[in-house]
Each structure stands twice: as C-alpha cells, then as structure tokens.
Short mmCIF file of C-alpha atoms and ligand atoms in Angstrom, two decimals:
data_model
loop_
_atom_site.label_atom_id
_atom_site.label_comp_id
_atom_site.label_asym_id
_atom_site.label_seq_id
_atom_site.Cartn_x
_atom_site.Cartn_y
_atom_site.Cartn_z
CA UNK A 1 -24.30 3.29 -12.64
CA UNK A 2 -20.99 5.08 -12.18
CA UNK A 3 -20.75 8.14 -9.94
CA UNK A 4 -21.15 11.61 -11.38
CA UNK A 5 -17.60 12.65 -12.26
CA UNK A 6 -17.42 15.63 -9.98
CA UNK A 7 -13.64 15.62 -10.04
CA UNK A 8 -13.55 15.28 -13.82
CA UNK A 9 -11.49 12.11 -13.94
CA UNK A 10 -13.63 9.17 -15.09
CA UNK A 11 -10.26 7.47 -15.46
CA UNK A 12 -11.38 4.08 -14.20
CA UNK A 13 -14.87 3.90 -15.67
CA UNK A 14 -16.29 0.40 -15.46
CA UNK A 15 -13.31 -1.10 -13.65
CA UNK A 16 -13.73 -3.10 -10.44
CA UNK A 17 -11.54 -2.24 -7.45
CA UNK A 18 -10.87 -3.88 -4.10
CA UNK A 19 -9.57 -1.50 -1.42
CA UNK A 20 -8.51 -3.19 1.81
CA UNK A 21 -8.83 -1.28 5.07
CA UNK A 22 -11.18 1.14 3.33
CA UNK A 23 -13.43 1.85 6.31
CA UNK A 24 -11.47 4.92 7.42
CA UNK A 25 -8.37 7.03 6.92
CA UNK A 26 -6.47 6.75 3.64
CA UNK A 27 -8.36 3.65 2.43
CA UNK A 28 -11.73 5.39 2.70
CA UNK A 29 -10.37 8.21 0.54
CA UNK A 30 -9.10 5.69 -2.02
CA UNK A 31 -12.53 4.02 -2.15
CA UNK A 32 -14.36 7.35 -2.58
CA UNK A 33 -11.88 8.62 -5.19
CA UNK A 34 -12.00 5.40 -7.22
CA UNK A 35 -15.81 5.42 -7.11
CA UNK A 36 -15.91 9.07 -8.20
CA UNK A 37 -13.61 8.16 -11.08
CA UNK A 38 -16.06 5.48 -12.22
CA UNK A 39 -14.95 2.26 -10.51
CA UNK A 40 -17.17 -0.26 -8.75
CA UNK A 41 -15.60 -0.71 -5.33
CA UNK A 42 -15.34 -3.53 -2.81
CA UNK A 43 -14.89 -1.73 0.51
CA UNK A 44 -13.04 -4.12 2.80
CA UNK A 45 -12.47 -3.35 6.47
CA UNK A 46 -12.24 -5.56 9.54
CA UNK A 47 -13.48 -2.61 11.58
CA UNK A 48 -11.20 -3.03 14.58
CA UNK A 49 -9.09 -0.62 16.63
CA UNK A 50 -5.78 0.92 15.55
CA UNK A 51 -3.85 -1.96 17.16
CA UNK A 52 -5.90 -4.55 15.28
CA UNK A 53 -8.08 -5.67 18.20
CA UNK A 54 -11.84 -6.01 17.75
CA UNK A 55 -14.00 -6.14 14.63
CA UNK A 56 -17.18 -4.55 13.32
CA UNK A 57 -18.98 -4.20 10.00
CA UNK A 58 -19.94 -0.58 10.62
CA UNK A 59 -16.84 1.08 9.10
CA UNK A 60 -17.09 -0.70 5.74
CA UNK A 61 -20.88 -0.34 5.67
CA UNK A 62 -20.62 3.40 6.26
CA UNK A 63 -18.23 3.95 3.33
CA UNK A 64 -20.46 1.86 1.06
CA UNK A 65 -23.36 4.15 2.02
CA UNK A 66 -21.23 7.20 1.22
CA UNK A 67 -20.39 5.82 -2.24
CA UNK A 68 -24.01 4.88 -2.96
CA UNK A 69 -25.12 8.36 -1.87
CA UNK A 70 -22.80 9.72 -4.58
CA UNK A 71 -24.50 7.48 -7.15
CA UNK A 72 -21.70 4.90 -7.24
CA UNK A 73 -21.62 1.13 -6.86
CA UNK A 74 -19.99 -0.50 -3.85
CA UNK A 75 -20.21 -3.55 -1.65
CA UNK A 76 -18.92 -4.04 1.88
CA UNK A 77 -16.68 -6.87 3.02
CA UNK A 78 -15.50 -7.34 6.61
CA UNK A 79 -13.05 -10.22 6.26
CA UNK A 80 -9.56 -9.96 7.70
CA UNK A 81 -6.84 -9.68 5.08
CA UNK A 82 -4.48 -11.48 7.45
CA UNK A 83 -5.73 -14.99 6.65
CA UNK A 84 -5.86 -16.91 3.38
CA UNK A 85 -9.49 -17.81 4.10
CA UNK A 86 -10.46 -14.17 4.73
CA UNK A 87 -8.69 -12.99 1.60
CA UNK A 88 -10.33 -15.67 -0.55
CA UNK A 89 -13.72 -14.69 0.82
CA UNK A 90 -12.94 -11.02 0.00
CA UNK A 91 -11.95 -11.94 -3.55
CA UNK A 92 -15.07 -14.05 -3.94
CA UNK A 93 -17.22 -11.10 -2.77
CA UNK A 94 -15.75 -9.03 -5.60
CA UNK A 95 -16.26 -11.73 -8.21
CA UNK A 96 -19.78 -12.65 -7.04
CA UNK A 97 -20.87 -8.99 -6.97
CA UNK A 98 -19.08 -7.44 -9.93
CA UNK A 99 -17.75 -10.40 -11.96
CA UNK A 100 -14.11 -9.28 -12.26
CA UNK A 101 -11.28 -7.48 -10.50
CA UNK A 102 -9.15 -4.85 -12.28
CA UNK A 103 -7.64 -2.96 -9.36
CA UNK A 104 -6.36 -4.04 -5.94
CA UNK A 105 -5.26 -1.51 -3.35
CA UNK A 106 -3.51 -3.20 -0.42
CA UNK A 107 -4.00 -0.59 2.27
CA UNK A 108 -5.17 -2.35 5.48
CA UNK A 109 -2.87 -1.85 8.41
CA UNK A 110 -2.39 -1.74 12.17
CA UNK A 111 0.23 -0.35 14.54
CA UNK A 112 1.84 -1.88 17.65
CA UNK A 113 4.78 0.45 18.29
CA UNK A 114 7.36 -0.51 20.91
CA UNK A 115 11.07 0.13 21.29
CA UNK A 116 12.88 -2.97 20.06
CA UNK A 117 13.99 -4.30 23.46
CA UNK A 118 10.38 -4.22 24.63
CA UNK A 119 8.83 -5.67 21.49
CA UNK A 120 7.13 -8.97 22.23
CA UNK A 121 6.30 -11.77 19.82
CA UNK A 122 2.61 -10.83 19.72
CA UNK A 123 3.36 -7.25 18.59
CA UNK A 124 5.76 -8.56 15.94
CA UNK A 125 3.41 -11.26 14.63
CA UNK A 126 0.26 -9.10 14.55
CA UNK A 127 1.84 -6.33 12.51
CA UNK A 128 3.59 -8.68 10.08
CA UNK A 129 0.34 -10.65 9.70
CA UNK A 130 -1.85 -7.73 8.65
CA UNK A 131 0.61 -5.77 6.50
CA UNK A 132 2.94 -8.32 4.92
CA UNK A 133 1.09 -11.61 5.08
CA UNK A 134 -2.12 -9.71 4.35
CA UNK A 135 -0.63 -8.39 1.12
CA UNK A 136 0.29 -11.95 0.12
CA UNK A 137 -3.09 -13.39 1.14
CA UNK A 138 -5.17 -10.90 -0.86
CA UNK A 139 -2.88 -10.40 -3.81
CA UNK A 140 -2.41 -14.06 -4.72
CA UNK A 141 -6.05 -14.87 -5.63
CA UNK A 142 -6.44 -11.46 -7.31
CA UNK A 143 -3.22 -11.96 -9.30
CA UNK A 144 -4.36 -15.46 -10.33
CA UNK A 145 -7.72 -14.06 -11.45
CA UNK A 146 -6.08 -11.23 -13.44
CA UNK A 147 -3.68 -13.66 -15.11
CA UNK A 148 -6.44 -16.11 -16.04
CA UNK A 149 -8.66 -13.35 -17.40
CA UNK A 150 -5.80 -12.07 -19.55
CA UNK A 151 -6.69 -8.37 -19.45
CA UNK A 152 -4.02 -7.22 -17.03
CA UNK A 153 -4.66 -5.19 -13.90
CA UNK A 154 -3.22 -2.74 -11.40
CA UNK A 155 -2.02 -3.63 -7.90
CA UNK A 156 -1.15 -0.77 -5.58
CA UNK A 157 0.63 -1.58 -2.33
CA UNK A 158 1.17 0.65 0.66
CA UNK A 159 4.69 0.96 2.02
CA UNK A 160 6.03 3.53 4.47
CA UNK A 161 9.01 5.72 5.18
CA UNK A 162 9.34 3.62 8.36
CA UNK A 163 10.20 0.66 6.13
CA UNK A 164 12.23 2.45 3.47
CA UNK A 165 14.07 4.90 5.72
CA UNK A 166 13.50 3.60 9.28
CA UNK A 167 11.80 4.95 12.39
CA UNK A 168 12.28 4.57 16.14
CA UNK A 169 9.93 2.08 17.82
CA UNK A 170 8.67 0.55 14.58
CA UNK A 171 10.93 -2.45 13.90
CA UNK A 172 7.86 -4.67 13.34
CA UNK A 173 6.03 -2.14 11.17
CA UNK A 174 9.18 -1.08 9.30
CA UNK A 175 10.08 -4.71 8.57
CA UNK A 176 6.56 -5.34 7.23
CA UNK A 177 6.61 -2.19 5.09
CA UNK A 178 10.10 -2.93 3.72
CA UNK A 179 8.85 -6.46 2.97
CA UNK A 180 5.99 -4.93 1.02
CA UNK A 181 8.55 -2.97 -1.00
CA UNK A 182 10.35 -6.18 -2.00
CA UNK A 183 7.01 -7.87 -2.67
CA UNK A 184 6.11 -4.96 -4.98
CA UNK A 185 9.34 -5.19 -6.95
CA UNK A 186 9.04 -8.96 -7.43
CA UNK A 187 5.38 -8.81 -8.50
CA UNK A 188 6.17 -5.99 -10.92
CA UNK A 189 8.57 -8.38 -12.67
CA UNK A 190 6.29 -11.45 -12.44
CA UNK A 191 3.21 -9.61 -13.70
CA UNK A 192 4.80 -7.65 -16.53
CA UNK A 193 4.11 -10.10 -19.36
CA UNK A 194 0.48 -10.44 -18.27
CA UNK A 195 0.00 -6.66 -18.12
CA UNK A 196 -0.37 -6.76 -14.34
CA UNK A 197 1.34 -3.66 -12.96
CA UNK A 198 2.41 -3.44 -9.32
CA UNK A 199 3.41 -0.14 -7.75
CA UNK A 200 3.55 1.18 -4.20
CA UNK A 201 2.67 4.39 -2.47
CA UNK A 202 4.55 5.75 0.53
CA UNK A 203 2.07 8.09 2.21
CA UNK A 204 2.23 10.48 5.13
CA UNK A 205 -1.20 11.69 6.20
CA UNK A 206 -3.08 12.71 9.31
CA UNK A 207 -5.29 9.71 10.24
CA UNK A 208 -6.12 7.78 13.41
CA UNK A 209 -2.87 5.86 12.81
CA UNK A 210 -0.73 9.01 13.02
CA UNK A 211 -2.93 11.38 15.03
CA UNK A 212 -0.70 11.25 18.11
CA UNK A 213 2.62 11.60 16.30
CA UNK A 214 4.57 14.84 16.76
CA UNK A 215 5.46 15.04 13.04
CA UNK A 216 2.43 17.14 12.18
CA UNK A 217 3.30 20.05 14.45
CA UNK A 218 0.94 23.02 14.34
CA UNK A 219 -0.39 22.42 10.82
CA UNK A 220 -4.08 22.57 10.04
CA UNK A 221 -3.90 18.82 9.86
CA UNK A 222 -7.07 17.87 7.99
CA UNK A 223 -6.72 20.62 5.41
CA UNK A 224 -2.96 20.50 4.83
CA UNK A 225 -2.01 16.87 5.29
CA UNK A 226 -5.30 14.92 5.35
CA UNK A 227 -5.65 11.48 3.71
CA UNK A 228 -7.54 12.99 0.75
CA UNK A 229 -4.18 14.12 -0.68
CA UNK A 230 -3.02 10.52 -1.13
CA UNK A 231 -5.77 9.10 -3.35
CA UNK A 232 -5.42 10.91 -6.72
CA UNK A 233 -2.16 9.02 -7.32
CA UNK A 234 -3.97 5.74 -6.60
CA UNK A 235 -6.66 6.61 -9.17
CA UNK A 236 -3.94 7.42 -11.69
CA UNK A 237 -2.00 4.20 -11.01
CA UNK A 238 -5.24 2.21 -11.25
CA UNK A 239 -6.06 3.69 -14.64
CA UNK A 240 -4.92 2.85 -18.16
CA UNK A 241 -3.18 6.26 -18.20
CA UNK A 242 -0.50 4.58 -16.04
CA UNK A 243 -0.02 1.62 -18.41
CA UNK A 244 3.74 2.18 -18.58
CA UNK A 245 4.20 2.61 -14.80
CA UNK A 246 5.34 -0.57 -13.05
CA UNK A 247 7.50 -1.28 -10.01
CA UNK A 248 7.60 2.36 -8.87
CA UNK A 249 7.33 3.92 -5.41
CA UNK A 250 5.64 7.27 -4.85
CA UNK A 251 6.06 9.33 -1.69
CA UNK A 252 2.87 11.32 -1.14
CA UNK A 253 2.09 13.88 1.54
CA UNK A 254 -0.04 17.00 1.30
CA UNK A 255 0.74 18.49 -2.10
CA UNK A 256 4.02 16.58 -2.48
CA UNK A 257 4.52 13.77 -5.02
CA UNK A 258 8.03 12.33 -5.27
CA UNK A 259 9.43 9.12 -6.68
CA UNK A 260 11.46 7.10 -4.15
CA UNK A 261 14.28 5.03 -5.65
CA UNK A 262 16.88 2.55 -4.50
CA UNK A 263 20.24 3.80 -5.68
CA UNK A 264 23.63 2.10 -6.03
CA UNK A 265 26.61 4.43 -6.19
CA UNK A 266 29.79 4.12 -8.24
CA UNK A 267 31.61 2.45 -5.34
CA UNK A 268 35.04 0.88 -5.83
CA UNK A 269 36.03 -2.21 -7.82
CA UNK A 270 39.12 -4.34 -7.50
CA UNK A 271 40.35 -6.12 -10.60
CA UNK A 272 39.53 -9.84 -10.67
CA UNK A 273 43.20 -10.80 -10.62
CA UNK A 274 44.07 -8.41 -7.76
CA UNK A 275 42.78 -10.72 -5.01
CA UNK A 276 40.23 -10.08 -2.27
CA UNK A 277 39.74 -6.71 -0.67
CA UNK A 278 41.40 -6.77 2.72
CA UNK A 279 39.60 -5.25 5.70
CA UNK A 280 42.44 -2.74 5.97
CA UNK A 281 41.99 -1.69 2.32
CA UNK A 282 38.24 -1.31 2.90
CA UNK A 283 38.99 0.92 5.90
CA UNK A 284 41.35 2.99 3.75
CA UNK A 285 38.73 3.33 0.99
CA UNK A 286 35.57 3.74 3.05
CA UNK A 287 35.08 7.39 2.05
CA UNK A 288 35.14 6.44 -1.64
CA UNK A 289 32.79 3.50 -1.01
CA UNK A 290 30.31 5.81 0.71
CA UNK A 291 30.70 8.68 -1.77
P1 NAD B 1 -6.17 3.68 9.55
O1 NAD B 1 -5.99 2.99 10.86
O2 NAD B 1 -7.14 4.80 9.49
O3 NAD B 1 -6.57 2.64 8.41
C1 NAD B 1 -6.23 1.28 8.41
C2 NAD B 1 -7.49 0.49 8.16
O4 NAD B 1 -7.17 -0.90 8.02
C3 NAD B 1 -8.47 0.61 9.33
O5 NAD B 1 -9.72 1.08 8.88
C4 NAD B 1 -8.54 -0.81 9.88
O6 NAD B 1 -9.82 -1.15 10.41
C5 NAD B 1 -8.18 -1.64 8.66
N1 NAD B 1 -7.67 -2.97 9.04
C6 NAD B 1 -6.79 -3.26 10.04
N2 NAD B 1 -6.56 -4.58 10.08
C7 NAD B 1 -7.31 -5.14 9.09
C8 NAD B 1 -7.46 -6.47 8.63
N3 NAD B 1 -6.83 -7.50 9.21
N4 NAD B 1 -8.28 -6.69 7.57
C9 NAD B 1 -8.93 -5.66 6.98
N5 NAD B 1 -8.83 -4.39 7.39
C10 NAD B 1 -8.01 -4.12 8.42
O7 NAD B 1 -4.72 4.18 9.11
P2 NAD B 1 -4.23 4.91 7.77
O8 NAD B 1 -3.28 5.95 8.18
O9 NAD B 1 -5.37 5.27 6.90
O10 NAD B 1 -3.35 3.75 7.09
C11 NAD B 1 -3.64 3.18 5.83
C12 NAD B 1 -2.38 2.52 5.30
O11 NAD B 1 -1.38 3.51 5.06
C13 NAD B 1 -1.74 1.52 6.27
O12 NAD B 1 -1.21 0.43 5.54
C14 NAD B 1 -0.63 2.32 6.89
O13 NAD B 1 0.40 1.50 7.40
C15 NAD B 1 -0.19 3.14 5.70
N6 NAD B 1 0.59 4.33 6.05
C16 NAD B 1 -0.03 5.38 6.64
C17 NAD B 1 0.74 6.51 6.95
C18 NAD B 1 0.12 7.73 7.54
O14 NAD B 1 0.84 8.76 7.67
N7 NAD B 1 -1.17 7.72 7.90
C19 NAD B 1 2.11 6.51 6.69
C20 NAD B 1 2.70 5.41 6.07
C21 NAD B 1 1.92 4.32 5.74
#
C-alpha cells in the first residue's frame, strides 16, 4: 500500500526506488519523500561514521520504520555501495522484495578532508571508493536491469559544488564529485535510447556532513537550510513528469533551485591556413580568450 499523499504529489505511485546512504541526512529525506509520493523504497545505508568507519543496521532500519509508520512500503539494506558485491546484493534486495527498479538515487557519501599536502592514500582511496566507485558499482546492475526490462528509469546522482567549483581541503571529495558529473553526462547519453534518464543534484544542506562548516553562519539551520529542501527535486526527477529531463545538474539549497551548466565562450579562432597560435600571440590575446 502506498503512503497517504500528505504532500499531494503521488508522482511516483507504484515505482520502486533505491536510495543509497538513506539512513540519515539528505538520503533519509529522499527516502521519506519518495515513499510519500507513492514509491516503494529500498533504504540502503552502511550505518558508519561520517568518515566511513564502522557499520550498523540501525540507521537503515530506523528509516524503514518511519516509512512503514506513514503507511508506505520499504525494506532496509546495509551493504556498502563501495564494492561490486555489496552493490549486487543491494540490487538483488530490491528485485527480491519489489520485483523491479525504476529509480536509483546515488547519495551515499563520506568525508575525509585534508589539505592536499597532508592527504594520504587512505583518505584519497576511501572517498573515491564510496562516492565515485560506489556510483559505478550500484548503477551498473540497475542500468542493466532497466535496459533489459525496457521500460526506462531515472538515475539521480549526487555531485557537489566542491567538485564543480572547488573547495579548500577537499581534493579527494572534489575529484570524486567531479567524476560523478562526468559519469552523469556519459550515462545520460548511453541511456537515452532506452529511456533511462540520468541527472545530478548539487545540494547544500545542514547535515552531519556539513554541521561543522562555517558556511551556515547564524541561520536557523534546520528550518532554513535543512536536508528536507533537497528532496522535492529528486521526486520530480524520479517521476514521469521529468521525462524530457536528462543530463542536467540542479543546485539546491534552502528555497533555491538553479541549473548548473558547463559553458564554452566565444574564444578566439585562428584560420586553418594561418599556422599554430604562438605562445606570444596567446599572451597578447588572453583577455579575449577569457572574455
Ligand atoms: P550524511 O553523512 O548524513 O549521509 C551520507 C550517508 O551515506 C550516511 O548515512 C552514511 O552512513 C552513508 N554511507 C556512507 N558510506 C556508505 C557506503 N559505503 N555504503 C552505503 N552507505 C554509506 O551526509 P549528507 O549531507 O546527507 O550527504 C548526502 C550526499 O550529499 C553525499 O553524497 C554528500 O557528498 C552529498 N552532498 C552533501 C552536501 C551537504 O551540504 N550536506 C553538499 C554537497 C554534496
């Protein structure tokens, strides 16, 4: 039985969604919002600490209880997204429980911030493994399933301003999140003919991941910039109302929704028969190139 549609959407009635890292923060809000909009939800969460250490089933179990209390359908899964085996087990949980997968939200993530000179291999590998490899591990079996079933689907990845714009102390995280942006663009092209849409969100929200960052200043953090603001866009992207939306990036924070784009300017062009640009000519034209 689908949840009572208290928010009036019902946009994803009967669809089956996997949300990774849905035991807390933004992912929990996605899981609750998708369930309220009528989806059956696989609540995945490894249940560890912010830096990725430890594991527990309690976070995923708790969100499943919350969804069931609302009258929705959900199942918990505690596999790590960072391994192919874990991701296949997660996908199998969805198929065994609900028989299909229509929506995948790649949301799981960890942080190991360090200035670049101090960043060790372990901090690099752990962050890349959960965010970037994790997106590959989970998306591939889901994508295969969607393609074989032939009814399309919606994949929603989670990038970050740290990846698209940069941030001090987050070379590992920014690289992973920029990698997810490229992954999103390539899958949007590969999935198009099969009706599999891939988009990405670029959130900023007050969660355990960001609770100690100075960016939130004196705001009433939960009320003004809480993770609940992020999820309506995910419900929309997951729904058939977004059938024409593919390969897009949406910045979301508080009440703000903005599309983020890669732009190429007019630049300068030298005629094919005019030879190579010289470094001196580039220096002389740099203002026009950057205009
Ligand atoms: P969060 O720490 O509350 O949520 C991340 C969740 O992922 C946690 O519940 C954690 O247990 C789970 N997780 C970690 N490793 C896992 C693994 N290997 N397998 C399965 N689950 C795992 O943080 P959040 O702020 O809610 O972040 C959610 C996503 O949004 C992350 O991808 C994060 O990078 C991204 N993001 C957040 C912000 C922000 O402002 N909060 C900004 C940009 C991007």
